[in-house]
Amino acid sequence: MKILNQMAKALNMNSEDIKTLFELEGMQSMRMNYYPPCPQPELVTGLCPHSDPDGLTILLQVNEMEGLQIKKDGIWIPVSPIPNAFVVNIGDILEILTNCTYRSIEHRATVNTKKERLSIATFLFPKLDGELGPSPSLITLENPPKFKTIGVTDYLRGMFSRELNGKSYLDAMRI
Ligand SMILES: O=C(O)CCC(=O)C(=O)O
Ligand SMILES: [Fe+2]
């Protein structure tokens, strides 16, 4: 919540919009990923390209093995693990709330021949009965809403019924 509040502040966004969605009844889930060593890593994807569908993801590269990559200007760039540091990724919901000011990051995980890789991701989701759309405090005539507003439950239902495929679900939410 501290990180989200600071991010809202930087945009002059009404921080109540973030608080209402995430603070009291927001949900945090955790995923542990295990990528075994692979004799032919060039034939295999550890985790296919996707952006996280949540608000904010906090990720630990547990055993400090390379593997996480982000897509920047169309190029895959490795995110080298830093001991005892978390990676903080912007998810699709923050892109929607901020009407595209903060962009969710497309990422993937590769495997290698040498050693297993472990990561732990925590995902911050809004409350189920919330409404998800661009924050009204950021909308002006010059900056009209770029995404539809829908209920969080409908958003999650749509998300779970799709394959992980780049930022395609976010694109489906665009006006
Ligand atoms: O293993 C990683 O570093 C990435 C994991 C990830 O992107 C996810 O769990 O959503
Ligand atoms: Fe992810």
Coordinates of N, CA and C and ligand atoms in Angstrom, one line a residue:
M1 N 0.8 -1.2 0.0 CA 0.0 0.0 0.0 C 0.9 1.3 0.0
K2 N 2.0 1.2 0.7 CA 2.9 2.4 0.7 C 3.4 2.7 -0.7
I3 N 3.8 1.6 -1.4 CA 4.3 1.9 -2.8 C 3.2 2.4 -3.6
L4 N 2.0 1.8 -3.6 CA 0.9 2.3 -4.4 C 0.5 3.8 -4.1
N5 N 0.5 4.1 -2.8 CA 0.2 5.5 -2.4 C 1.2 6.5 -2.9
Q6 N 2.5 6.1 -2.9 CA 3.5 7.0 -3.4 C 3.3 7.2 -4.9
M7 N 3.0 6.1 -5.6 CA 2.8 6.2 -7.0 C 1.6 7.0 -7.4
A8 N 0.5 6.9 -6.6 CA -0.7 7.8 -6.8 C -0.3 9.2 -6.6
K9 N 0.4 9.5 -5.5 CA 0.8 10.9 -5.2 C 1.6 11.5 -6.4
A10 N 2.5 10.7 -6.9 CA 3.3 11.3 -8.0 C 2.5 11.7 -9.2
L11 N 1.3 11.1 -9.3 CA 0.4 11.5 -10.5 C -0.6 12.5 -10.1
N12 N -0.6 13.0 -8.9 CA -1.7 13.8 -8.4 C -3.0 13.1 -8.5
M13 N -3.0 11.8 -8.3 CA -4.2 11.0 -8.4 C -4.9 11.0 -7.0
N14 N -6.2 10.9 -7.0 CA -6.9 10.7 -5.8 C -6.6 9.4 -5.1
S15 N -5.8 9.4 -4.0 CA -5.3 8.1 -3.5 C -6.4 7.3 -2.9
E16 N -7.6 7.9 -2.7 CA -8.8 7.2 -2.2 C -9.2 6.1 -3.2
D17 N -9.0 6.4 -4.5 CA -9.3 5.4 -5.5 C -8.5 4.1 -5.3
I18 N -7.3 4.3 -4.9 CA -6.4 3.1 -4.7 C -6.8 2.4 -3.4
K19 N -6.9 3.3 -2.4 CA -7.3 2.8 -1.0 C -8.5 1.9 -1.1
T20 N -9.6 2.5 -1.7 CA -10.9 1.8 -1.7 C -10.7 0.4 -2.3
L21 N -9.9 0.3 -3.4 CA -9.8 -1.0 -4.1 C -8.9 -2.0 -3.4
F22 N -7.8 -1.5 -2.8 CA -6.8 -2.5 -2.4 C -6.7 -2.6 -0.9
E23 N -7.0 -1.5 -0.1 CA -6.5 -1.5 1.3 C -7.2 -2.6 2.2
L24 N -8.5 -2.4 2.4 CA -9.1 -3.3 3.4 C -9.5 -4.7 2.9
E25 N -10.1 -4.7 1.8 CA -10.6 -6.0 1.3 C -9.8 -6.5 0.0
G26 N -8.7 -5.8 -0.3 CA -7.8 -6.2 -1.4 C -7.3 -7.6 -1.1
M27 N -6.9 -8.3 -2.1 CA -6.5 -9.7 -1.9 C -5.0 -9.8 -2.4
Q28 N -4.3 -10.6 -1.6 CA -2.9 -10.9 -2.0 C -2.7 -12.4 -2.2
S29 N -2.2 -12.7 -3.4 CA -2.0 -14.2 -3.6 C -0.5 -14.4 -3.9
M30 N -0.1 -15.6 -3.8 CA 1.3 -15.9 -3.9 C 1.5 -17.1 -4.9
R31 N 2.5 -17.0 -5.7 CA 2.8 -18.1 -6.6 C 4.3 -18.4 -6.5
M32 N 4.5 -19.7 -6.3 CA 5.9 -20.1 -6.3 C 6.2 -20.8 -7.6
N33 N 7.3 -20.4 -8.3 CA 7.6 -21.0 -9.6 C 8.9 -21.8 -9.5
Y34 N 8.9 -23.0 -10.0 CA 10.0 -23.9 -10.0 C 10.3 -24.3 -11.4
Y35 N 11.5 -23.9 -11.9 CA 11.9 -24.2 -13.3 C 13.1 -25.2 -13.2
P36 N 12.9 -26.5 -13.5 CA 14.0 -27.4 -13.4 C 15.0 -27.2 -14.5
P37 N 16.3 -27.6 -14.3 CA 17.2 -27.4 -15.4 C 16.8 -28.2 -16.6
C38 N 17.2 -27.8 -17.8 CA 16.6 -28.4 -19.0 C 17.7 -28.6 -20.0
P39 N 17.8 -29.8 -20.5 CA 18.9 -30.1 -21.5 C 18.9 -29.3 -22.8
Q40 N 17.7 -28.9 -23.2 CA 17.5 -28.2 -24.4 C 16.7 -26.9 -24.2
P41 N 17.3 -25.9 -23.5 CA 16.6 -24.7 -23.1 C 16.0 -23.9 -24.3
E42 N 16.7 -24.0 -25.4 CA 16.3 -23.2 -26.6 C 15.0 -23.7 -27.1
L43 N 14.5 -24.9 -26.7 CA 13.3 -25.5 -27.2 C 12.1 -25.2 -26.2
V44 N 12.4 -24.6 -25.1 CA 11.5 -24.6 -24.0 C 11.3 -23.1 -23.5
T45 N 10.0 -22.8 -23.1 CA 9.8 -21.5 -22.4 C 9.5 -21.9 -21.0
G46 N 10.1 -21.2 -20.0 CA 9.8 -21.5 -18.6 C 8.4 -21.0 -18.3
L47 N 8.2 -19.7 -18.6 CA 6.9 -19.1 -18.4 C 6.6 -18.1 -19.6
C48 N 5.5 -18.3 -20.3 CA 5.4 -17.6 -21.6 C 5.1 -16.1 -21.4
P49 N 5.3 -15.3 -22.4 CA 5.2 -13.9 -22.2 C 3.9 -13.4 -21.7
H50 N 3.8 -12.6 -20.7 CA 2.6 -12.1 -20.2 C 2.9 -10.8 -19.4
S51 N 1.8 -10.1 -19.1 CA 1.9 -9.0 -18.1 C 1.0 -9.5 -17.0
D52 N 1.4 -9.2 -15.7 CA 0.6 -9.6 -14.6 C -0.8 -8.9 -14.6
P53 N -1.8 -9.6 -14.3 CA -3.2 -9.0 -14.4 C -3.6 -8.2 -13.1
D54 N -2.7 -8.1 -12.1 CA -3.0 -7.5 -10.8 C -2.7 -6.0 -10.8
G55 N -2.6 -5.5 -9.6 CA -2.2 -4.1 -9.5 C -0.7 -4.0 -9.5
L56 N -0.1 -4.6 -8.5 CA 1.4 -4.6 -8.3 C 1.9 -6.0 -7.9
T57 N 3.0 -6.4 -8.5 CA 3.6 -7.7 -8.2 C 4.9 -7.4 -7.5
I58 N 5.1 -8.1 -6.4 CA 6.5 -8.1 -5.7 C 7.1 -9.5 -5.8
L59 N 8.2 -9.5 -6.5 CA 8.8 -10.8 -6.9 C 10.2 -11.0 -6.3
L60 N 10.4 -12.2 -5.8 CA 11.8 -12.6 -5.3 C 12.4 -13.6 -6.2
Q61 N 13.6 -13.4 -6.7 CA 14.3 -14.4 -7.4 C 15.1 -15.2 -6.4
V62 N 14.5 -16.3 -5.9 CA 14.9 -16.9 -4.7 C 16.4 -17.3 -4.7
N63 N 16.8 -18.1 -5.7 CA 18.2 -18.7 -5.6 C 19.1 -17.9 -6.6
E64 N 18.7 -16.7 -6.9 CA 19.5 -15.8 -7.7 C 20.0 -16.4 -9.0
M65 N 19.2 -17.1 -9.7 CA 19.5 -17.6 -11.0 C 18.9 -16.7 -12.1
E66 N 19.6 -16.4 -13.1 CA 19.1 -15.6 -14.3 C 17.9 -16.4 -14.9
G67 N 17.0 -15.6 -15.5 CA 15.9 -16.3 -16.2 C 14.7 -15.3 -16.5
L68 N 14.5 -14.4 -15.6 CA 13.5 -13.4 -15.8 C 13.9 -12.4 -16.9
Q69 N 13.0 -12.1 -17.8 CA 13.3 -11.1 -18.8 C 12.1 -10.2 -19.0
I70 N 12.4 -8.9 -19.3 CA 11.3 -8.0 -19.6 C 11.4 -7.5 -21.0
K71 N 10.3 -7.2 -21.6 CA 10.3 -6.7 -23.0 C 10.3 -5.2 -23.0
K72 N 11.4 -4.6 -23.5 CA 11.5 -3.2 -23.6 C 11.8 -2.8 -25.1
D73 N 11.0 -1.9 -25.6 CA 11.1 -1.5 -27.0 C 11.3 -2.7 -27.9
G74 N 10.5 -3.8 -27.7 CA 10.5 -4.9 -28.6 C 11.6 -5.9 -28.3
I75 N 12.5 -5.6 -27.3 CA 13.6 -6.5 -27.1 C 13.6 -7.1 -25.7
W76 N 13.9 -8.4 -25.6 CA 13.9 -9.1 -24.3 C 15.2 -8.8 -23.5
I77 N 15.0 -8.2 -22.3 CA 16.2 -7.8 -21.5 C 16.2 -8.6 -20.2
P78 N 17.3 -9.2 -19.9 CA 17.4 -10.0 -18.6 C 17.3 -9.0 -17.4
V79 N 16.6 -9.5 -16.4 CA 16.6 -8.8 -15.1 C 17.5 -9.6 -14.1
S80 N 18.7 -9.2 -14.0 CA 19.7 -9.9 -13.2 C 19.3 -9.8 -11.7
P81 N 19.3 -11.0 -11.1 CA 18.9 -11.0 -9.6 C 19.9 -10.2 -8.8
I82 N 19.4 -9.4 -7.9 CA 20.3 -8.7 -6.9 C 20.0 -9.4 -5.5
P83 N 21.0 -9.8 -4.8 CA 20.8 -10.5 -3.5 C 19.9 -9.7 -2.6
N84 N 18.9 -10.4 -2.0 CA 18.0 -9.8 -1.1 C 17.1 -8.6 -1.6
A85 N 17.0 -8.5 -2.9 CA 16.2 -7.4 -3.5 C 14.9 -8.0 -4.1
F86 N 13.8 -7.3 -4.0 CA 12.6 -7.7 -4.7 C 12.5 -7.0 -6.1
V87 N 11.9 -7.6 -7.0 CA 11.5 -6.9 -8.3 C 10.1 -6.5 -8.1
V88 N 9.8 -5.2 -8.4 CA 8.4 -4.7 -8.3 C 7.9 -4.5 -9.7
N89 N 6.9 -5.2 -10.1 CA 6.3 -5.1 -11.5 C 5.0 -4.4 -11.4
I90 N 4.7 -3.5 -12.4 CA 3.4 -2.9 -12.6 C 2.5 -3.9 -13.3
G91 N 1.3 -4.1 -12.8 CA 0.4 -5.0 -13.4 C -0.7 -4.3 -14.2
D92 N -1.5 -5.0 -14.9 CA -2.5 -4.4 -15.8 C -3.5 -3.5 -15.1
I93 N -3.8 -3.9 -13.9 CA -4.8 -3.1 -13.2 C -4.3 -1.7 -12.9
L94 N -3.0 -1.5 -12.6 CA -2.5 -0.2 -12.4 C -2.4 0.6 -13.7
E95 N -2.2 -0.1 -14.8 CA -2.3 0.6 -16.1 C -3.7 1.1 -16.3
I96 N -4.7 0.3 -16.0 CA -6.1 0.7 -16.2 C -6.4 1.9 -15.3
L97 N -6.1 1.8 -14.0 CA -6.4 2.8 -13.0 C -5.7 4.2 -13.4
T98 N -4.5 4.1 -13.9 CA -3.8 5.4 -14.2 C -4.0 5.8 -15.6
N99 N -4.9 5.1 -16.3 CA -5.3 5.5 -17.7 C -4.0 5.5 -18.6
C100 N -3.1 4.5 -18.4 CA -2.0 4.3 -19.2 C -0.7 5.1 -18.8
T101 N -0.8 5.8 -17.7 CA 0.4 6.5 -17.3 C 1.5 5.6 -16.8
Y102 N 1.1 4.6 -15.9 CA 2.0 3.6 -15.6 C 1.7 2.4 -16.5
R103 N 2.6 1.9 -17.2 CA 2.4 0.7 -18.1 C 2.8 -0.6 -17.4
S104 N 1.9 -1.6 -17.6 CA 2.3 -2.9 -17.1 C 3.4 -3.4 -18.0
I105 N 4.2 -4.3 -17.4 CA 5.4 -4.7 -18.1 C 5.3 -6.2 -18.6
E106 N 5.6 -6.4 -19.8 CA 5.5 -7.7 -20.4 C 6.8 -8.4 -20.0
H107 N 6.7 -9.7 -19.5 CA 7.8 -10.4 -19.1 C 7.7 -11.9 -19.3
R108 N 8.8 -12.6 -19.2 CA 8.7 -14.1 -19.4 C 9.9 -14.7 -18.6
A109 N 9.9 -16.0 -18.5 CA 11.0 -16.7 -17.8 C 11.6 -17.7 -18.7
T110 N 12.9 -17.8 -18.7 CA 13.6 -18.8 -19.5 C 14.2 -19.8 -18.6
V111 N 14.6 -21.0 -19.2 CA 15.2 -22.0 -18.4 C 16.7 -22.2 -18.9
N112 N 17.4 -22.9 -18.1 CA 18.8 -23.1 -18.5 C 19.3 -24.5 -18.2
T113 N 20.5 -24.9 -18.7 CA 21.0 -26.3 -18.5 C 21.6 -26.5 -17.2
K114 N 22.0 -25.4 -16.5 CA 22.9 -25.6 -15.3 C 22.2 -26.0 -14.1
K115 N 21.2 -25.2 -13.8 CA 20.6 -25.3 -12.4 C 19.1 -24.9 -12.4
E116 N 18.4 -25.5 -11.4 CA 17.0 -25.1 -11.3 C 16.9 -23.6 -10.9
R117 N 15.7 -23.1 -11.1 CA 15.5 -21.7 -10.7 C 14.2 -21.6 -10.0
L118 N 14.2 -20.8 -8.9 CA 13.0 -20.6 -8.1 C 12.6 -19.1 -8.0
S119 N 11.4 -18.8 -8.1 CA 10.9 -17.5 -7.8 C 9.6 -17.5 -7.0
I120 N 9.4 -16.5 -6.3 CA 8.1 -16.3 -5.5 C 7.5 -15.0 -5.9
A121 N 6.3 -15.0 -6.4 CA 5.6 -13.7 -6.7 C 4.4 -13.5 -5.8
T122 N 4.3 -12.3 -5.3 CA 3.0 -12.0 -4.6 C 2.3 -10.9 -5.5
F123 N 1.0 -11.2 -5.7 CA 0.1 -10.4 -6.5 C -0.9 -9.6 -5.7
L124 N -1.0 -8.3 -5.9 CA -2.0 -7.6 -5.1 C -3.2 -7.3 -6.1
F125 N -4.3 -7.8 -5.7 CA -5.6 -7.7 -6.4 C -6.6 -6.8 -5.7
P126 N -7.5 -6.1 -6.4 CA -8.5 -5.3 -5.7 C -9.6 -6.2 -5.1
K127 N -10.4 -5.6 -4.3 CA -11.5 -6.3 -3.7 C -12.5 -6.7 -4.8
L128 N -13.2 -7.9 -4.5 CA -14.0 -8.5 -5.6 C -15.2 -7.7 -6.0
D129 N -15.8 -6.9 -5.0 CA -17.0 -6.1 -5.4 C -16.6 -4.7 -5.8
G130 N -15.4 -4.5 -6.1 CA -14.9 -3.1 -6.6 C -15.2 -2.9 -8.1
E131 N -15.2 -1.7 -8.5 CA -15.3 -1.3 -9.9 C -13.9 -0.9 -10.4
L132 N -13.6 -1.4 -11.6 CA -12.3 -1.2 -12.1 C -12.3 -0.4 -13.4
G133 N -11.6 0.8 -13.4 CA -11.6 1.6 -14.5 C -10.6 2.8 -14.3
P134 N -10.3 3.6 -15.2 CA -9.4 4.7 -15.0 C -9.9 5.6 -13.9
S135 N -9.0 6.1 -13.0 CA -9.4 6.9 -11.9 C -10.0 8.2 -12.4
P136 N -11.2 8.5 -11.9 CA -11.9 9.8 -12.4 C -11.0 11.0 -12.1
S137 N -10.1 10.9 -11.1 CA -9.3 12.1 -10.8 C -8.3 12.4 -11.9
L138 N -8.1 11.4 -12.8 CA -7.1 11.6 -13.9 C -7.7 11.9 -15.2
I139 N -9.0 11.9 -15.3 CA -9.7 12.1 -16.5 C -10.1 13.5 -16.8
T140 N -9.7 14.0 -18.0 CA -10.0 15.4 -18.4 C -10.4 15.3 -19.9
L141 N -10.8 16.5 -20.4 CA -11.1 16.5 -21.8 C -10.0 16.0 -22.7
E142 N -8.8 16.5 -22.3 CA -7.5 16.1 -23.0 C -7.1 14.7 -22.8
N143 N -7.5 14.2 -21.6 CA -7.1 12.8 -21.3 C -8.4 11.9 -21.0
P144 N -9.1 11.6 -22.1 CA -10.3 10.8 -21.9 C -10.0 9.4 -21.5
P145 N -11.0 8.6 -20.9 CA -10.7 7.3 -20.5 C -10.2 6.4 -21.6
K146 N -9.2 5.6 -21.4 CA -8.7 4.7 -22.5 C -9.2 3.3 -22.3
F147 N -9.8 3.0 -21.1 CA -10.3 1.7 -20.8 C -11.7 1.7 -20.3
K148 N -12.4 0.6 -20.5 CA -13.8 0.4 -20.0 C -13.7 0.3 -18.5
T149 N -14.8 0.6 -17.8 CA -14.9 0.4 -16.4 C -15.8 -0.9 -16.2
I150 N -15.3 -1.9 -15.5 CA -16.0 -3.1 -15.3 C -15.9 -3.6 -13.9
G151 N -16.7 -4.4 -13.4 CA -16.6 -5.0 -12.1 C -15.4 -5.9 -12.0
V152 N -14.8 -5.9 -10.8 CA -13.6 -6.7 -10.6 C -13.8 -8.2 -10.9
T153 N -15.0 -8.6 -10.4 CA -15.3 -10.1 -10.7 C -15.4 -10.4 -12.1
D154 N -16.0 -9.5 -12.9 CA -16.0 -9.8 -14.4 C -14.6 -9.7 -15.0
Y155 N -13.8 -8.8 -14.5 CA -12.5 -8.7 -15.0 C -11.7 -10.0 -14.7
L156 N -11.8 -10.5 -13.5 CA -11.1 -11.7 -13.1 C -11.6 -12.9 -13.9
R157 N -13.0 -13.0 -14.1 CA -13.6 -14.1 -14.9 C -13.0 -14.1 -16.3
G158 N -12.9 -12.9 -16.9 CA -12.4 -12.8 -18.2 C -10.9 -13.2 -18.3
M159 N -10.2 -12.8 -17.2 CA -8.7 -13.1 -17.2 C -8.5 -14.6 -17.1
F160 N -9.3 -15.3 -16.2 CA -9.0 -16.7 -16.0 C -9.5 -17.6 -17.2
S161 N -10.3 -17.0 -18.1 CA -10.8 -17.8 -19.2 C -9.9 -17.6 -20.5
R162 N -8.8 -16.8 -20.3 CA -7.9 -16.6 -21.5 C -6.5 -17.3 -21.2
E163 N -5.8 -17.5 -22.3 CA -4.4 -18.0 -22.2 C -3.6 -16.8 -21.9
L164 N -2.4 -17.1 -21.3 CA -1.4 -16.0 -21.1 C -0.8 -15.7 -22.4
N165 N -1.0 -14.5 -22.9 CA -0.5 -14.1 -24.2 C -0.2 -12.6 -24.2
G166 N 1.0 -12.3 -23.9 CA 1.5 -10.9 -23.9 C 0.5 -10.0 -23.1
K167 N 0.1 -8.9 -23.7 CA -0.8 -7.9 -23.0 C -2.2 -8.0 -23.7
S168 N -2.5 -9.2 -24.2 CA -3.8 -9.2 -25.0 C -5.0 -9.0 -24.2
Y169 N -5.0 -9.4 -22.9 CA -6.3 -9.1 -22.1 C -6.4 -7.6 -21.9
L170 N -5.4 -6.9 -21.6 CA -5.4 -5.5 -21.4 C -6.0 -4.8 -22.7
D171 N -5.5 -5.3 -23.8 CA -5.9 -4.7 -25.1 C -7.4 -4.9 -25.3
A172 N -7.9 -6.0 -24.7 CA -9.4 -6.3 -24.9 C -10.2 -5.3 -24.0
M173 N -9.6 -4.7 -23.0 CA -10.3 -3.7 -22.1 C -10.3 -2.3 -22.7
R174 N -9.5 -2.1 -23.8 CA -9.4 -0.7 -24.3 C -10.7 -0.2 -24.9
I175 N -10.9 1.1 -24.9 CA -12.1 1.6 -25.5 C -11.8 1.9 -27.0
Ligands
LIG1 O1 9.9 -16.6 -12.5 C1 9.9 -15.4 -12.6 O2 10.8 -14.7 -12.4 C2 8.6 -14.7 -13.2 C3 7.4 -15.2 -12.5 C4 6.1 -14.5 -13.1 O3 6.2 -13.7 -14.0 C5 4.8 -14.8 -12.5 O4 4.7 -15.7 -11.6 O5 3.9 -14.1 -12.9
FE2 FE 4.4 -12.6 -14.1

